Short mmCIF file of C-alpha atoms in Angstrom, two decimals:
data_model
loop_
_atom_site.label_atom_id
_atom_site.label_comp_id
_atom_site.label_asym_id
_atom_site.label_seq_id
_atom_site.Cartn_x
_atom_site.Cartn_y
_atom_site.Cartn_z
CA MET Z 9 10.22 -51.31 27.86
CA LEU Z 10 13.47 -49.47 27.35
CA SER Z 11 15.28 -49.39 24.01
CA THR Z 12 17.61 -52.15 22.87
CA THR Z 13 20.01 -50.28 20.61
CA SER Z 14 23.64 -51.36 20.74
CA ARG Z 15 24.63 -48.50 23.00
CA THR Z 16 21.84 -49.09 25.49
CA THR Z 17 22.29 -52.85 25.59
CA LEU Z 18 24.82 -53.48 28.29
CA GLY Z 19 27.84 -55.47 27.25
CA ARG Z 20 29.09 -55.70 30.82
CA GLY Z 21 27.26 -55.91 34.11
CA LYS Z 22 24.15 -57.37 32.46
CA LYS Z 23 22.80 -58.44 35.83
CA ARG Z 24 22.49 -54.80 36.78
CA ALA Z 25 20.51 -53.77 33.72
CA ARG Z 26 16.83 -52.83 34.05
CA THR Z 27 14.49 -52.81 31.12
CA SER Z 28 11.36 -51.10 32.46
CA ARG Z 29 10.51 -47.47 31.75
CA ASP Z 30 9.28 -47.18 35.35
CA ASP Z 31 12.84 -47.79 36.55
CA LEU Z 32 14.01 -45.02 34.22
CA TYR Z 33 11.39 -42.60 35.52
CA ALA Z 34 12.20 -43.48 39.15
CA VAL Z 35 15.93 -42.81 38.71
CA LEU Z 36 15.29 -39.53 36.88
CA ASP Z 37 12.57 -38.28 39.20
CA ALA Z 38 14.70 -38.91 42.30
CA GLY Z 39 17.62 -36.89 40.91
CA LEU Z 40 18.55 -33.25 41.26
CA ILE Z 41 21.23 -32.77 38.63
CA CYS Z 42 22.49 -34.73 35.65
CA HIS Z 43 25.85 -34.89 33.90
CA LEU Z 44 25.47 -33.74 30.31
CA GLY Z 45 27.96 -35.05 27.76
CA VAL Z 46 28.55 -33.22 24.50
CA VAL Z 47 31.28 -33.35 21.86
CA VAL Z 48 32.98 -30.00 21.23
CA ASP Z 49 35.68 -29.84 18.53
CA GLY Z 50 36.01 -33.62 18.77
CA TYR Z 51 36.60 -33.85 22.48
CA PRO Z 52 34.09 -34.80 25.17
CA MET Z 53 32.80 -32.29 27.70
CA VAL Z 54 30.87 -33.38 30.82
CA ILE Z 55 28.85 -30.65 32.48
CA PRO Z 56 26.76 -30.92 35.67
CA THR Z 57 23.40 -29.28 35.02
CA GLY Z 58 19.73 -29.29 35.93
CA TYR Z 59 16.97 -31.15 34.12
CA GLY Z 60 13.26 -31.77 34.24
CA ARG Z 61 11.03 -34.52 32.88
CA ILE Z 62 7.59 -34.38 31.29
CA GLY Z 63 6.43 -37.81 30.18
CA ASP Z 64 9.03 -39.21 27.82
CA THR Z 65 10.85 -35.93 27.29
CA LEU Z 66 13.76 -34.59 29.29
CA TYR Z 67 14.29 -30.83 29.33
CA LEU Z 68 17.64 -29.09 29.69
CA HIS Z 69 18.31 -25.39 29.76
CA GLY Z 70 21.11 -22.91 29.84
CA SER Z 71 22.29 -19.54 28.80
CA THR Z 72 22.01 -18.92 25.07
CA GLY Z 73 25.76 -18.25 25.15
CA ALA Z 74 26.89 -21.55 26.70
CA ALA Z 75 29.15 -23.61 24.43
CA SER Z 76 27.76 -26.88 25.76
CA LEU Z 77 24.20 -26.01 24.81
CA ARG Z 78 25.26 -24.60 21.45
CA ALA Z 79 26.86 -27.97 20.74
CA GLY Z 80 23.72 -29.77 21.90
CA GLY Z 81 21.37 -27.39 20.17
CA SER Z 82 23.07 -27.65 16.81
CA GLY Z 83 21.84 -31.18 16.33
CA GLY Z 84 24.80 -33.07 17.76
CA GLU Z 85 24.42 -36.20 19.82
CA ILE Z 86 24.36 -35.79 23.59
CA CYS Z 87 24.39 -38.17 26.53
CA VAL Z 88 22.66 -37.41 29.80
CA THR Z 89 23.58 -39.43 32.87
CA VAL Z 90 21.87 -39.31 36.26
CA THR Z 91 23.57 -41.20 39.08
CA HIS Z 92 22.58 -41.91 42.65
CA LEU Z 93 25.38 -43.35 44.79
CA ASP Z 94 23.70 -45.43 47.50
CA GLY Z 95 26.60 -47.04 49.31
CA ILE Z 96 30.09 -48.49 49.26
CA VAL Z 97 30.24 -52.26 48.88
CA LEU Z 98 33.04 -53.57 51.08
CA ALA Z 99 34.15 -56.99 49.92
CA ARG Z 100 36.62 -59.52 51.29
CA SER Z 101 38.94 -58.87 48.38
CA VAL Z 102 40.03 -55.52 46.95
CA PHE Z 103 38.98 -56.69 43.48
CA ASN Z 104 35.37 -57.28 44.47
CA HIS Z 105 34.84 -53.88 46.05
CA SER Z 106 31.99 -52.05 44.39
CA VAL Z 107 29.33 -49.41 44.90
CA ASN Z 108 25.57 -49.61 45.19
CA TYR Z 109 24.00 -47.17 42.80
CA ARG Z 110 21.12 -46.34 40.48
CA SER Z 111 22.00 -44.73 37.18
CA ALA Z 112 20.31 -43.79 33.94
CA MET Z 113 21.95 -42.93 30.63
CA ILE Z 114 20.03 -41.30 27.82
CA TYR Z 115 21.34 -40.86 24.29
CA GLY Z 116 19.95 -38.74 21.52
CA ARG Z 117 19.95 -35.57 19.47
CA PRO Z 118 18.15 -32.87 21.42
CA ARG Z 119 15.56 -30.64 19.84
CA LEU Z 120 15.73 -26.87 20.33
CA VAL Z 121 12.41 -25.92 21.90
CA GLU Z 122 10.92 -22.87 20.22
CA ASP Z 123 7.22 -23.08 20.99
CA PRO Z 124 6.60 -20.55 23.82
CA GLU Z 125 4.23 -22.83 25.70
CA GLU Z 126 6.56 -25.81 25.57
CA ARG Z 127 9.48 -23.60 26.60
CA LEU Z 128 7.56 -22.48 29.69
CA ALA Z 129 6.47 -26.02 30.49
CA GLY Z 130 10.06 -27.26 30.16
CA LEU Z 131 11.43 -24.51 32.39
CA ARG Z 132 8.73 -25.22 34.93
CA ALA Z 133 9.71 -28.91 34.96
CA LEU Z 134 13.37 -27.92 35.39
CA THR Z 135 12.58 -25.61 38.31
CA GLU Z 136 10.24 -28.08 39.97
CA GLN Z 137 12.82 -30.89 39.72
CA LEU Z 138 15.21 -28.93 41.93
CA ALA Z 139 12.70 -26.98 43.95
CA PRO Z 140 9.12 -28.28 43.94
CA GLY Z 141 6.61 -25.50 44.54
CA GLN Z 142 8.96 -22.68 43.62
CA TRP Z 143 7.55 -22.06 40.14
CA ASP Z 144 4.33 -20.78 41.68
CA ALA Z 145 6.01 -19.11 44.68
CA ALA Z 146 8.64 -17.03 42.88
CA ARG Z 147 8.36 -14.30 40.26
CA PRO Z 148 7.77 -15.85 36.81
CA PRO Z 149 10.32 -15.27 34.03
CA THR Z 150 10.08 -12.05 32.03
CA ARG Z 151 10.19 -11.94 28.25
CA LYS Z 152 13.83 -10.78 28.44
CA GLU Z 153 14.80 -13.64 30.78
CA LEU Z 154 13.09 -16.14 28.50
CA ALA Z 155 14.96 -14.74 25.50
CA ALA Z 156 18.26 -15.31 27.30
CA THR Z 157 17.46 -18.98 27.94
CA THR Z 158 17.98 -21.94 25.63
CA VAL Z 159 15.64 -24.87 26.23
CA LEU Z 160 16.45 -28.28 24.78
CA ALA Z 161 14.21 -31.34 24.68
CA LEU Z 162 15.67 -34.84 24.65
CA SER Z 163 13.51 -37.86 23.94
CA LEU Z 164 13.78 -40.66 26.50
CA GLU Z 165 13.48 -43.18 23.68
CA GLU Z 166 17.07 -44.42 23.86
CA ALA Z 167 17.99 -45.02 27.46
CA SER Z 168 19.52 -47.58 29.77
CA VAL Z 169 19.21 -48.06 33.52
CA LYS Z 170 21.65 -49.83 35.81
CA ILE Z 171 21.03 -50.61 39.45
CA ARG Z 172 23.28 -52.39 41.94
CA GLN Z 173 21.97 -53.23 45.37
CA GLY Z 174 22.84 -55.55 48.20
CA PRO Z 175 25.92 -57.09 49.80
CA PRO Z 176 29.25 -57.83 48.13
CA VAL Z 177 29.68 -60.81 45.85
CA ASP Z 178 32.96 -62.44 46.77
CA ASP Z 179 34.90 -65.30 45.29
CA GLU Z 180 33.81 -68.59 46.82
CA GLU Z 181 37.14 -69.21 48.54
CA ASP Z 182 37.21 -65.70 50.07
CA TYR Z 183 34.09 -66.10 52.23
CA ALA Z 184 36.17 -67.81 54.91
CA LEU Z 185 38.57 -64.84 55.22
CA PRO Z 186 38.39 -62.96 58.53
CA VAL Z 187 37.50 -59.71 56.74
CA TRP Z 188 34.42 -57.68 57.67
CA ALA Z 189 32.20 -57.42 54.61
CA GLY Z 190 29.04 -55.50 53.95
CA VAL Z 191 27.68 -52.19 52.77
CA LEU Z 192 28.35 -48.70 54.07
CA PRO Z 193 25.18 -46.86 53.01
CA LEU Z 194 25.35 -43.30 51.77
CA ARG Z 195 22.47 -41.02 52.71
CA THR Z 196 21.43 -37.70 51.26
CA SER Z 197 19.31 -35.35 53.33
CA TRP Z 198 18.31 -31.71 53.46
CA GLY Z 199 19.76 -29.44 56.11
CA VAL Z 200 18.03 -26.59 57.90
CA PRO Z 201 17.01 -23.87 55.39
CA GLU Z 202 19.33 -20.86 55.52
CA PRO Z 203 17.41 -17.60 55.01
CA ASP Z 204 19.00 -15.03 52.71
CA PRO Z 205 20.46 -12.34 55.05
CA ALA Z 206 19.20 -9.78 52.54
CA MET Z 207 15.57 -10.72 53.20
CA THR Z 208 13.83 -7.56 54.33
CA ALA Z 209 10.49 -8.96 55.50
CA ASP Z 210 10.18 -11.53 58.28
CA LEU Z 211 8.95 -14.47 56.20
CA ALA Z 212 8.55 -18.01 57.51
CA VAL Z 213 10.00 -20.89 55.51
CA PRO Z 214 7.10 -21.92 53.25
CA GLU Z 215 5.59 -25.34 53.71
CA HIS Z 216 6.64 -26.55 50.26
CA ILE Z 217 10.26 -26.07 51.31
CA SER Z 218 10.12 -27.18 54.95
CA SER Z 219 8.18 -30.32 54.05
CA ARG Z 220 11.12 -31.57 51.97
CA ILE Z 221 13.39 -31.84 54.98
CA VAL Z 222 11.86 -35.11 56.08
CA ALA Z 223 10.82 -36.26 52.62
CA ILE Z 224 14.27 -37.19 51.33
CA GLN Z 225 15.61 -39.05 54.39
CA MET J 30 47.83 -22.37 39.44
CA LEU J 31 45.42 -24.18 37.20
CA SER J 32 45.74 -24.21 33.43
CA THR J 33 44.41 -21.42 31.23
CA THR J 34 43.67 -23.25 27.98
CA SER J 35 40.56 -22.16 26.11
CA ARG J 36 38.52 -25.07 27.40
CA THR J 37 39.46 -24.52 31.03
CA THR J 38 39.01 -20.75 30.93
CA LEU J 39 35.40 -20.14 31.78
CA GLY J 40 33.45 -18.12 29.28
CA ARG J 41 30.43 -17.98 31.54
CA GLY J 42 30.11 -17.75 35.32
CA LYS J 43 33.62 -16.35 35.68
CA LYS J 44 32.90 -15.31 39.27
CA ARG J 45 32.64 -18.99 40.18
CA ALA J 46 35.99 -19.97 38.71
CA ARG J 47 38.85 -20.94 41.00
CA THR J 48 42.42 -20.93 39.85
CA SER J 49 44.31 -22.68 42.65
CA ARG J 50 45.45 -26.29 42.47
CA ASP J 51 44.48 -26.67 46.15
CA ASP J 52 40.85 -26.05 45.20
CA LEU J 53 41.16 -28.78 42.57
CA TYR J 54 42.65 -31.24 45.06
CA ALA J 55 39.97 -30.41 47.64
CA VAL J 56 37.11 -31.06 45.20
CA LEU J 57 38.67 -34.31 43.97
CA ASP J 58 39.65 -35.61 47.40
CA ALA J 59 36.17 -35.02 48.81
CA GLY J 60 34.52 -37.01 46.01
CA LEU J 61 33.56 -40.64 45.71
CA ILE J 62 32.79 -41.07 42.02
CA CYS J 63 33.38 -39.06 38.88
CA HIS J 64 31.55 -38.85 35.58
CA LEU J 65 33.84 -39.93 32.76
CA GLY J 66 33.17 -38.55 29.29
CA VAL J 67 34.47 -40.33 26.22
CA VAL J 68 33.67 -40.14 22.51
CA VAL J 69 32.62 -43.47 21.00
CA ASP J 70 31.88 -43.56 17.25
CA GLY J 71 31.44 -39.80 17.32
CA TYR J 72 28.89 -39.62 20.10
CA PRO J 73 29.49 -38.73 23.74
CA MET J 74 29.20 -41.28 26.53
CA VAL J 75 29.07 -40.26 30.20
CA ILE J 76 29.85 -43.05 32.67
CA PRO J 77 29.83 -42.84 36.47
CA THR J 78 32.99 -44.49 37.75
CA GLY J 79 35.54 -44.51 40.54
CA TYR J 80 38.83 -42.64 40.61
CA GLY J 81 41.85 -42.03 42.76
CA ARG J 82 44.45 -39.27 42.92
CA ILE J 83 48.20 -39.40 43.48
CA GLY J 84 49.76 -35.96 43.26
CA ASP J 85 48.89 -34.49 39.88
CA THR J 86 47.68 -37.76 38.38
CA LEU J 87 44.16 -39.11 38.41
CA TYR J 88 43.71 -42.88 38.09
CA LEU J 89 40.73 -44.60 36.51
CA HIS J 90 40.15 -48.30 36.12
CA GLY J 91 37.80 -50.76 34.62
CA SER J 92 37.39 -54.13 33.05
CA THR J 93 39.67 -54.69 30.07
CA GLY J 94 36.48 -55.33 28.06
CA ALA J 95 34.70 -52.04 28.79
CA ALA J 96 34.06 -49.93 25.67
CA SER J 97 34.47 -46.68 27.60
CA LEU J 98 37.97 -47.56 28.76
CA ARG J 99 38.92 -48.93 25.35
CA ALA J 100 38.00 -45.52 23.93
CA GLY J 101 39.94 -43.73 26.66
CA GLY J 102 42.86 -46.11 26.49
CA SER J 103 43.32 -45.78 22.75
CA GLY J 104 44.61 -42.24 23.10
CA GLY J 105 41.36 -40.36 22.66
CA GLU J 106 40.52 -37.28 24.65
CA ILE J 107 38.48 -37.76 27.80
CA CYS J 108 36.82 -35.43 30.28
CA VAL J 109 36.46 -36.27 33.96
CA THR J 110 33.98 -34.28 36.05
CA VAL J 111 33.54 -34.49 39.82
CA THR J 112 30.55 -32.63 41.26
CA HIS J 113 29.38 -31.99 44.80
CA LEU J 114 25.88 -30.59 45.07
CA ASP J 115 25.76 -28.56 48.28
CA GLY J 116 22.34 -26.96 48.21
CA ILE J 117 19.45 -25.49 46.26
CA VAL J 118 19.51 -21.72 45.94
CA LEU J 119 15.95 -20.43 46.23
CA ALA J 120 15.66 -16.97 44.73
CA ARG J 121 12.81 -14.46 44.55
CA SER J 122 12.49 -15.05 40.82
CA VAL J 123 12.38 -18.37 38.98
CA PHE J 124 15.17 -17.14 36.68
CA ASN J 125 17.65 -16.58 39.52
CA HIS J 126 17.24 -20.01 41.07
CA SER J 127 20.54 -21.84 41.21
CA VAL J 128 22.48 -24.50 43.08
CA ASN J 129 25.45 -24.32 45.38
CA TYR J 130 28.11 -26.74 44.23
CA ARG J 131 31.77 -27.54 43.87
CA SER J 132 32.89 -29.08 40.61
CA ALA J 133 36.10 -29.96 38.84
CA MET J 134 36.55 -30.76 35.15
CA ILE J 135 39.72 -32.35 33.83
CA TYR J 136 40.57 -32.72 30.16
CA GLY J 137 43.28 -34.80 28.58
CA ARG J 138 44.43 -37.93 26.82
CA PRO J 139 44.86 -40.68 29.39
CA ARG J 140 47.89 -42.89 29.47
CA LEU J 141 47.50 -46.67 29.71
CA VAL J 142 49.42 -47.67 32.84
CA GLU J 143 51.60 -50.72 32.21
CA ASP J 144 54.25 -50.53 34.89
CA PRO J 145 53.22 -53.10 37.54
CA GLU J 146 54.14 -50.86 40.47
CA GLU J 147 52.25 -47.87 39.13
CA ARG J 148 49.27 -50.09 38.32
CA LEU J 149 49.18 -51.28 41.95
CA ALA J 150 49.62 -47.75 43.29
CA GLY J 151 46.82 -46.48 41.04
CA LEU J 152 44.45 -49.28 42.10
CA ARG J 153 45.30 -48.63 45.72
CA ALA J 154 44.45 -44.92 45.28
CA LEU J 155 41.17 -45.91 43.59
CA THR J 156 40.22 -48.27 46.42
CA GLU J 157 41.23 -45.84 49.14
CA GLN J 158 39.21 -43.01 47.56
CA LEU J 159 36.00 -45.01 48.05
CA ALA J 160 36.99 -47.01 51.08
CA PRO J 161 39.96 -45.72 53.08
CA GLY J 162 41.74 -48.53 54.92
CA GLN J 163 40.31 -51.31 52.80
CA TRP J 164 43.40 -51.88 50.64
CA ASP J 165 45.24 -53.21 53.69
CA ALA J 166 42.20 -54.90 55.24
CA ALA J 167 41.01 -56.94 52.26
CA ARG J 168 42.71 -59.64 50.17
CA PRO J 169 45.09 -58.03 47.65
CA PRO J 170 44.53 -58.55 43.92
CA THR J 171 45.83 -61.73 42.33
CA ARG J 172 47.81 -61.77 39.09
CA LYS J 173 44.69 -62.91 37.24
CA GLU J 174 42.58 -60.10 38.71
CA LEU J 175 45.24 -57.57 37.80
CA ALA J 176 45.36 -58.89 34.24
CA ALA J 177 41.60 -58.33 33.92
CA THR J 178 41.90 -54.69 34.96
CA THR J 179 42.74 -51.69 32.79
CA VAL J 180 44.33 -48.78 34.64
CA LEU J 181 44.45 -45.33 33.05
CA ALA J 182 46.36 -42.29 34.25
CA LEU J 183 45.14 -38.77 33.49
CA SER J 184 47.32 -35.75 34.15
CA LEU J 185 45.66 -33.01 36.17
CA GLU J 186 47.45 -30.43 34.03
CA GLU J 187 44.36 -29.18 32.21
CA ALA J 188 41.60 -28.64 34.73
CA SER J 189 39.03 -26.11 35.85
CA VAL J 190 37.21 -25.70 39.15
CA LYS J 191 33.91 -23.96 39.75
CA ILE J 192 32.41 -23.24 43.13
CA ARG J 193 29.15 -21.50 43.99
CA GLN J 194 28.33 -20.74 47.60
CA GLY J 195 26.03 -18.46 49.51
CA PRO J 196 22.57 -16.93 49.18
CA PRO J 197 20.71 -16.15 45.95
CA VAL J 198 21.60 -13.12 43.88
CA ASP J 199 18.36 -11.49 42.85
CA ASP J 200 17.54 -8.58 40.60
CA GLU J 201 17.58 -5.34 42.55
CA GLU J 202 13.85 -4.74 42.15
CA ASP J 203 12.98 -8.27 43.32
CA TYR J 204 14.36 -7.94 46.85
CA ALA J 205 11.15 -6.25 47.97
CA LEU J 206 8.99 -9.19 46.83
CA PRO J 207 7.33 -11.14 49.66
CA VAL J 208 9.07 -14.37 48.60
CA TRP J 209 11.13 -16.45 51.03
CA ALA J 210 14.68 -16.65 49.72
CA GLY J 211 17.69 -18.57 50.88
CA VAL J 212 19.49 -21.88 50.58
CA LEU J 213 18.22 -25.39 51.23
CA PRO J 214 21.47 -27.22 52.07
CA LEU J 215 22.03 -30.76 50.88
CA ARG J 216 23.93 -33.06 53.22
CA THR J 217 25.62 -36.37 52.54
CA SER J 218 26.24 -38.77 55.39
CA TRP J 219 27.02 -42.43 56.00
CA GLY J 220 24.37 -44.72 57.37
CA VAL J 221 24.83 -47.62 59.76
CA PRO J 222 27.08 -50.30 58.19
CA GLU J 223 25.07 -53.30 56.93
CA PRO J 224 26.98 -56.54 57.52
CA ASP J 225 26.93 -59.07 54.69
CA PRO J 226 24.44 -61.79 55.77
CA ALA J 227 26.92 -64.31 54.34
CA MET J 228 29.55 -63.42 56.92
CA THR J 229 30.39 -66.60 58.76
CA ALA J 230 32.52 -65.23 61.60
CA ASP J 231 31.21 -62.72 64.14
CA LEU J 232 33.38 -59.76 63.14
CA ALA J 233 32.97 -56.24 64.52
CA VAL J 234 32.88 -53.31 62.11
CA PRO J 235 36.54 -52.26 61.83
CA GLU J 236 37.53 -48.85 63.13
CA HIS J 237 38.56 -47.59 59.67
CA ILE J 238 34.94 -48.09 58.55
CA SER J 239 33.05 -47.02 61.69
CA SER J 240 35.16 -43.87 62.06
CA ARG J 241 33.83 -42.59 58.73
CA ILE J 242 30.28 -42.38 59.98
CA VAL J 243 30.92 -39.14 61.82
CA ALA J 244 33.66 -37.90 59.53
CA ILE J 245 31.48 -36.95 56.58
CA GLN J 246 28.65 -35.17 58.41
#
């Protein structure tokens, strides 16, 4: 079950709220980037960034010099939102237009990860979220690279999930209008891999990359 | 030219910064949703939501009851971020993995729109951003629907744009490694329109909807 704190209990759009942790995991695991919210000098900052999940912990990383991570790492509250836009909901009235989506919001105070093993595990999860298989295929991080990287851990304890699916919901009297109504689905897919022109050897696209091209369709 | 306030002047990743307003317009106009950041009771909240642009003003809307818009509407600072993820950058080292993206961040204190004509224009821009052509095709908002909707206007004065494109940038000594490197592009496309099963008349998909299916490829 997901948390029921005031900020994760939906005041509006209750019908779209999910309460199972499996829904949370599914939304997070299907994502590539999140939008990280921090408060800097009293104003909000929303930064697109990568993430990875291990169990009930979300890992974020960044340069040790980044203001956003300094704010997050100094014990302040953060909010992480992952959104999948699945389609545009075309209703018979302008007012009832909507979107189909899956989104997760996580609130909490992140923990600065200092244990070397957990730092590596977190970075691995982050890399694998974007590029499964690459952690083992590419050169591992050096001590210097690790020192330049901040890793934060955010508990998934306080989270909410919202999902909207299906056709528009119109006002009763609008169903008779001669207006086409339905959903225009939005699809995300991988294109053909583009080899780095600077590649010196003639290497084939590895299976762990080429196999993704059909996987996401 | 875009603004050069401290929060829109990039401390990190300077090479990715763009300074032209045309880049800002291009990122915003190509988007479907934004992530809105507000501060509620001292903590950040990041909400996926729709938006529309008219000139140098961004319009946001929501139910008059939504906490996020109450926070934004009461004169507090907000941050609006629009992100397009264009591909995964697969480097020879884990550390140099990255993503190709286009993103815009806008900071400011939104203005509550009260003028009826500007409210309508803002809502039209919001609808047309998600569903071009639908404002004229669907039933217009009633007085009651308008009364239930909060419209906020955010100046595009203080904004930053970041764009990363192209192959990975690896450490000099890594180029000789036998690791495939390049970009796995991410594509967004429209699927086949799904008619609402509740549609009573046999209506064809209008041209302003069907024409999008190729447009985004």
